[in-house]
mmCIF file of C-alpha atoms in Angstrom:
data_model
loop_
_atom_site.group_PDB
_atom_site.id
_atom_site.type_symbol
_atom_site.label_atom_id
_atom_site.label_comp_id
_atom_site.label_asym_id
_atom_site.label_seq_id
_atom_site.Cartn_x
_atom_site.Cartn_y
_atom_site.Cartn_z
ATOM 1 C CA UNK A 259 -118.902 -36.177 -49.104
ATOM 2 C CA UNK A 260 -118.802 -40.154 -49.446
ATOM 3 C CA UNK A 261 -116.047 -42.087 -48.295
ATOM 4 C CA UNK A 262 -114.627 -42.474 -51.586
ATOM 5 C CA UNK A 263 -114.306 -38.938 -52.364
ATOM 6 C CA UNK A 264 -115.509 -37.831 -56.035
ATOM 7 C CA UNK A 265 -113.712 -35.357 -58.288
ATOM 8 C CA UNK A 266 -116.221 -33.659 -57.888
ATOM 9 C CA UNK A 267 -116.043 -33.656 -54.134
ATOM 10 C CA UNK A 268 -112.567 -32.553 -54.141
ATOM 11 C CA UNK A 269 -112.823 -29.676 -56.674
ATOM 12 C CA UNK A 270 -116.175 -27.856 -56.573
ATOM 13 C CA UNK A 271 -116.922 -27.457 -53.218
ATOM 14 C CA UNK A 272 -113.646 -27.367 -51.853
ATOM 15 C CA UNK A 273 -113.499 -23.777 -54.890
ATOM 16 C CA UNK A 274 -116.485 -22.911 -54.045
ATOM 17 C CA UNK A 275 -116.093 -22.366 -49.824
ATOM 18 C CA UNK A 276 -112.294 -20.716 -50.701
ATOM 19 C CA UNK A 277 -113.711 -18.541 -53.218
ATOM 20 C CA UNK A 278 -116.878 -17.533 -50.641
ATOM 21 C CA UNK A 279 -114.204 -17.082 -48.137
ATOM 22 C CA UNK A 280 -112.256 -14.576 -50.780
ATOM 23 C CA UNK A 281 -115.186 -12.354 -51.233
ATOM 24 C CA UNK A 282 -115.671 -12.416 -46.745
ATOM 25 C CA UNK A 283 -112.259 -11.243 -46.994
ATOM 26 C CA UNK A 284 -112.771 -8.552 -49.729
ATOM 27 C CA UNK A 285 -115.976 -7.421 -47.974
ATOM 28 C CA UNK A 286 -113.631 -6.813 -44.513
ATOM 29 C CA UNK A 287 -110.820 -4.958 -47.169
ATOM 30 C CA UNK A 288 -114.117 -2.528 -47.916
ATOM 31 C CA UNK A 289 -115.225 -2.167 -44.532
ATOM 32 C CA UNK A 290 -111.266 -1.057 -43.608
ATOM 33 C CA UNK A 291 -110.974 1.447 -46.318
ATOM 34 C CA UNK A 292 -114.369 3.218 -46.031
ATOM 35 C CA UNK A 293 -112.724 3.142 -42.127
ATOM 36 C CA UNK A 294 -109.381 4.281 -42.917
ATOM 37 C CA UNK A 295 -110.617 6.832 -45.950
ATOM 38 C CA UNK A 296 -108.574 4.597 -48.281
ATOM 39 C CA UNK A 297 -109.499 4.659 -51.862
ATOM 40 C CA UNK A 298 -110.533 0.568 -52.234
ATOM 41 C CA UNK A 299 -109.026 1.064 -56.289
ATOM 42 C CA UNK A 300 -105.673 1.626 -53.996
ATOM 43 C CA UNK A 301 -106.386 -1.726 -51.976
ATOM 44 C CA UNK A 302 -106.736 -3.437 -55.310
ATOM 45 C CA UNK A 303 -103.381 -2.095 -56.873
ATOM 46 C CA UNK A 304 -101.334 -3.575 -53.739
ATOM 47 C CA UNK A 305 -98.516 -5.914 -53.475
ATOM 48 C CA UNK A 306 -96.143 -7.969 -51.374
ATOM 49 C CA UNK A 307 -93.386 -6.848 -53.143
ATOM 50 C CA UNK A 308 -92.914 -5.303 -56.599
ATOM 51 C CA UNK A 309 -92.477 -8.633 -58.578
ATOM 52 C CA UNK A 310 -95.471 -9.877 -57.636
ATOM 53 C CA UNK A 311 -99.156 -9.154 -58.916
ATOM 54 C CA UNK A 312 -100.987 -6.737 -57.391
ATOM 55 C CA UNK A 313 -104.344 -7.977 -55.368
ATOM 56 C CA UNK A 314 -106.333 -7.632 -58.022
ATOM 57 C CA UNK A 315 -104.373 -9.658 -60.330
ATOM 58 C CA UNK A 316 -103.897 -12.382 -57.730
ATOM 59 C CA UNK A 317 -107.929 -12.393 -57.216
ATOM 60 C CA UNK A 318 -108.291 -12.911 -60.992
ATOM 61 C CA UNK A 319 -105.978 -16.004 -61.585
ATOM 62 C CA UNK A 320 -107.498 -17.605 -58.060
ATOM 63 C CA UNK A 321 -110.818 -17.082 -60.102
ATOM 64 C CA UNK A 322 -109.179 -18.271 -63.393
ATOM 65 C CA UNK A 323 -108.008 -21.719 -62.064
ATOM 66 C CA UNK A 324 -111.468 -22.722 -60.100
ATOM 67 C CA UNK A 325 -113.496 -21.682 -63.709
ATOM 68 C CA UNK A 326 -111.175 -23.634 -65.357
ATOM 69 C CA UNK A 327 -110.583 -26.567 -63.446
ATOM 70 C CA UNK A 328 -114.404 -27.135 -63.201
ATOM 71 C CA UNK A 329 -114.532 -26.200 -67.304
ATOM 72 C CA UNK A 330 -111.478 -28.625 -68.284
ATOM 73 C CA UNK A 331 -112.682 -31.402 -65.655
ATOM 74 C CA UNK A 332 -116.308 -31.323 -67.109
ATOM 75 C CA UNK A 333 -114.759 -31.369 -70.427
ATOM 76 C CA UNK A 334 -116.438 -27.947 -71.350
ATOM 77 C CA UNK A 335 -114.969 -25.016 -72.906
ATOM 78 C CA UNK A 336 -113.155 -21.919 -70.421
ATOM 79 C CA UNK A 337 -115.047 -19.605 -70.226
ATOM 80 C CA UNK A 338 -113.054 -15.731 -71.137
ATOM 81 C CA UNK A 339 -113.706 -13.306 -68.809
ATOM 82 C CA UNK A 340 -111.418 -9.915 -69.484
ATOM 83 C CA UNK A 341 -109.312 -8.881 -66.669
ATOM 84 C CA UNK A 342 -110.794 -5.375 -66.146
ATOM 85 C CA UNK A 343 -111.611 -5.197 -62.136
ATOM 86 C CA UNK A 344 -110.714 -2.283 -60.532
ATOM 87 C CA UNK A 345 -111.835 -2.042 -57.104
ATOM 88 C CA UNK A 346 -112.949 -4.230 -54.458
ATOM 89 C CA UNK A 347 -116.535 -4.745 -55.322
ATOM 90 C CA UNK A 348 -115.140 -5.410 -58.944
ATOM 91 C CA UNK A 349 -113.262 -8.479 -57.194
ATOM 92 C CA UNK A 350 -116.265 -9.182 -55.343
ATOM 93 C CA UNK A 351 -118.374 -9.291 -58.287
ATOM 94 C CA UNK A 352 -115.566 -11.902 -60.180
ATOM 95 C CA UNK A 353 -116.263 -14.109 -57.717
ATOM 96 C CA UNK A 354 -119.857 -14.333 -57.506
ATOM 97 C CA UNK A 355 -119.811 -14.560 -61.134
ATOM 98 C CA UNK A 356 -117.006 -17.241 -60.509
ATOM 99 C CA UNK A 357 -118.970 -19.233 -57.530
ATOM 100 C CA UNK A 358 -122.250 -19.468 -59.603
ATOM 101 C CA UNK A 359 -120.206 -20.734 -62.975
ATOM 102 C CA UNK A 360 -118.160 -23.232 -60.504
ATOM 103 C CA UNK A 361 -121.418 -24.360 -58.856
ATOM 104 C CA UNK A 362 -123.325 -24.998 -62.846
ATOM 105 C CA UNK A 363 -121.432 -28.044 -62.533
ATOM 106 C CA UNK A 364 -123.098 -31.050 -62.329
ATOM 107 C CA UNK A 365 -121.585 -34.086 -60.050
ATOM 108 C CA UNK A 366 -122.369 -35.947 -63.639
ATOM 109 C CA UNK A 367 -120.072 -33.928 -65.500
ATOM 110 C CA UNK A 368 -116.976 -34.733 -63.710
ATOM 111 C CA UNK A 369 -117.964 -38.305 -63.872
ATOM 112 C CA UNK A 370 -114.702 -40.141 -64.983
ATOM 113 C CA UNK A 371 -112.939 -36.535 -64.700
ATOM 114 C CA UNK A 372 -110.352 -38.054 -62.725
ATOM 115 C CA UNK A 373 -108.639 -40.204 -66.256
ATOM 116 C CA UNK A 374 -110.029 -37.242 -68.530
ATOM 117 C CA UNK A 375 -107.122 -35.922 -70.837
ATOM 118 C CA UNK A 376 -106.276 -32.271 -69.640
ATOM 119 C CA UNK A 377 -104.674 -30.386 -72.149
ATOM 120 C CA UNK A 378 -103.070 -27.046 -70.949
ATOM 121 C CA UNK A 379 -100.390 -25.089 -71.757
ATOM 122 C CA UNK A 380 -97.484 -24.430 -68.859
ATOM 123 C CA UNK A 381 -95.371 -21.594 -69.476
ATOM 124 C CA UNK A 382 -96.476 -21.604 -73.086
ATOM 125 C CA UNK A 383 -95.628 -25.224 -73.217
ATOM 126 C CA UNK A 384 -98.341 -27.254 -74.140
ATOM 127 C CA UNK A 385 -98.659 -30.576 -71.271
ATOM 128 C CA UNK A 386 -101.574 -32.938 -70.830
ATOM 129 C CA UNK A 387 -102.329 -34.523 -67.793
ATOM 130 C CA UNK A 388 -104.795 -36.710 -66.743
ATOM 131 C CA UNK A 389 -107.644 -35.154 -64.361
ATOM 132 C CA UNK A 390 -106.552 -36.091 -60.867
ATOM 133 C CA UNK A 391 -103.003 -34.960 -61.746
ATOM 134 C CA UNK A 392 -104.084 -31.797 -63.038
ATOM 135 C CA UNK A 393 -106.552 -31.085 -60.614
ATOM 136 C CA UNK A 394 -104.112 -32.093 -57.567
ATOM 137 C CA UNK A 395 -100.887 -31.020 -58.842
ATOM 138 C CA UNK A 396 -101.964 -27.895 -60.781
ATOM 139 C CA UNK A 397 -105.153 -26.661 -60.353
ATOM 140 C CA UNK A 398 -105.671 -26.740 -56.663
ATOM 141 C CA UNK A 399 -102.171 -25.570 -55.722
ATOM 142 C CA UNK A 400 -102.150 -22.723 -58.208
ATOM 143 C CA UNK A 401 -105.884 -21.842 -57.152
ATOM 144 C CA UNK A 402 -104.365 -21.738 -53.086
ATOM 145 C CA UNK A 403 -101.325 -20.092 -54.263
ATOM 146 C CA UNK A 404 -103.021 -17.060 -55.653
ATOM 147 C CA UNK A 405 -106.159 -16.988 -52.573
ATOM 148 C CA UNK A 406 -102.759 -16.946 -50.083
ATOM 149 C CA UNK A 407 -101.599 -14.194 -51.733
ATOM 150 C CA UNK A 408 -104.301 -12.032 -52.302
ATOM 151 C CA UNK A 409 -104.988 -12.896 -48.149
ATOM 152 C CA UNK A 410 -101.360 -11.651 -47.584
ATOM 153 C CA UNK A 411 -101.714 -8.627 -49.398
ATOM 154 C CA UNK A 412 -104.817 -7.497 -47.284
ATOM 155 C CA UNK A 413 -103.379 -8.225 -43.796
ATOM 156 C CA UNK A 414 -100.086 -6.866 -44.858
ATOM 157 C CA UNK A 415 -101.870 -3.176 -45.696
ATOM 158 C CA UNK A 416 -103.940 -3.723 -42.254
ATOM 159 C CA UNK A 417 -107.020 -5.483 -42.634
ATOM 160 C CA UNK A 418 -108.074 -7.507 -39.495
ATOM 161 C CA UNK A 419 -108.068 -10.831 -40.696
ATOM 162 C CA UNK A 420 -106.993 -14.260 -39.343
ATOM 163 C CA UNK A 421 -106.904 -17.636 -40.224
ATOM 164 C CA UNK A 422 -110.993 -18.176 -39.736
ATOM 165 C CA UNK A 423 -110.988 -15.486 -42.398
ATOM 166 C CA UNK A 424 -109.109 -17.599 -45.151
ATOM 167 C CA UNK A 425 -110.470 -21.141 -43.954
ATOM 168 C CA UNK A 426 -113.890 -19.787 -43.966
ATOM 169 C CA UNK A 427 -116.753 -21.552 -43.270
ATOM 170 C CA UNK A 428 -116.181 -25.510 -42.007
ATOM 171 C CA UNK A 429 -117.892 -27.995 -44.543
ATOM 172 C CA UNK A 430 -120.874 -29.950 -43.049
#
């Protein structure tokens, strides 16, 4: 990463190594249930409490918001990808597929991403925002919200996981 940091330096690498760090996480979830005798559909279907999404849900939107923060930044169309994962190596599938979309874009396609008109909608509302206050105040935080919470849901039904787990592996 330069010294000026890039929008691109701040958004596809920075998905990329959480959403790697997702699937390490989701491999461990496997490794616990084939352990335990735990169905891994069941591991999906968790929660932290019955408001929220279930782990599979959360895994989706994480995916959602780094696919479409790299789309809206680039100033390409979102992809659609239908929500139908049911077990772990579902989720662990989503991301690949997510990782490799993420990673198709080019350090020239978020040239000037930064003042690019975002237009998205916000509770149905529609908002636009330029890219650097989409990507900072939106994107990224929803994208960490969700990867927090699917990381909570598998240490909360007993997979061995620590902070190393989430963080995953240090940038060089």
């Amino acid at each position: 990463m330069s010294a000026d940091p890039s929008m691109y330096d701040v958004s596809i690498p920075v998905f990329v190594r959480q959403l790697k760090a997702l699937s390490a996480c989701l491999e461990k979830a496997e490794a616990y249930c084939a352990a335990k005798k735990i169905d891994p559909a069941v591991m999906a279907d968790q929660r932290l409490i019955a408001d929220m999404f279930p782990l599979s849900r959360q895994i989706q939107i994480a995916c959602d918001f780094a696919k479409g923060a790299a789309a809206r930044l680039a100033g390409t169309d979102v992809p659609s990808w239908e929500d139908n994962e049911k077990s772990l190596a579902d989720l662990r599938t989503r991301i690949a597929r997510t990782i490799e979309f993420v990673n198709s874009t080019s350090r020239d396609r978020l040239a000037g991403a930064a003042t690019r008109d975002i237009s998205i909608k916000i509770a149905g509302n529609p908002v636009t925002l330029k890219g650097a206050p989409y990507l900072n105040g939106y994107a990224l935080p929803n994208f960490y919200f969700h990867a927090t919470t699917a990381y909570a849901i598998l240490r909360a039904n007993g997979v061995d996981l620590g902070k190393r787990d989430f963080i995953g592996a240090m940038p060089a």
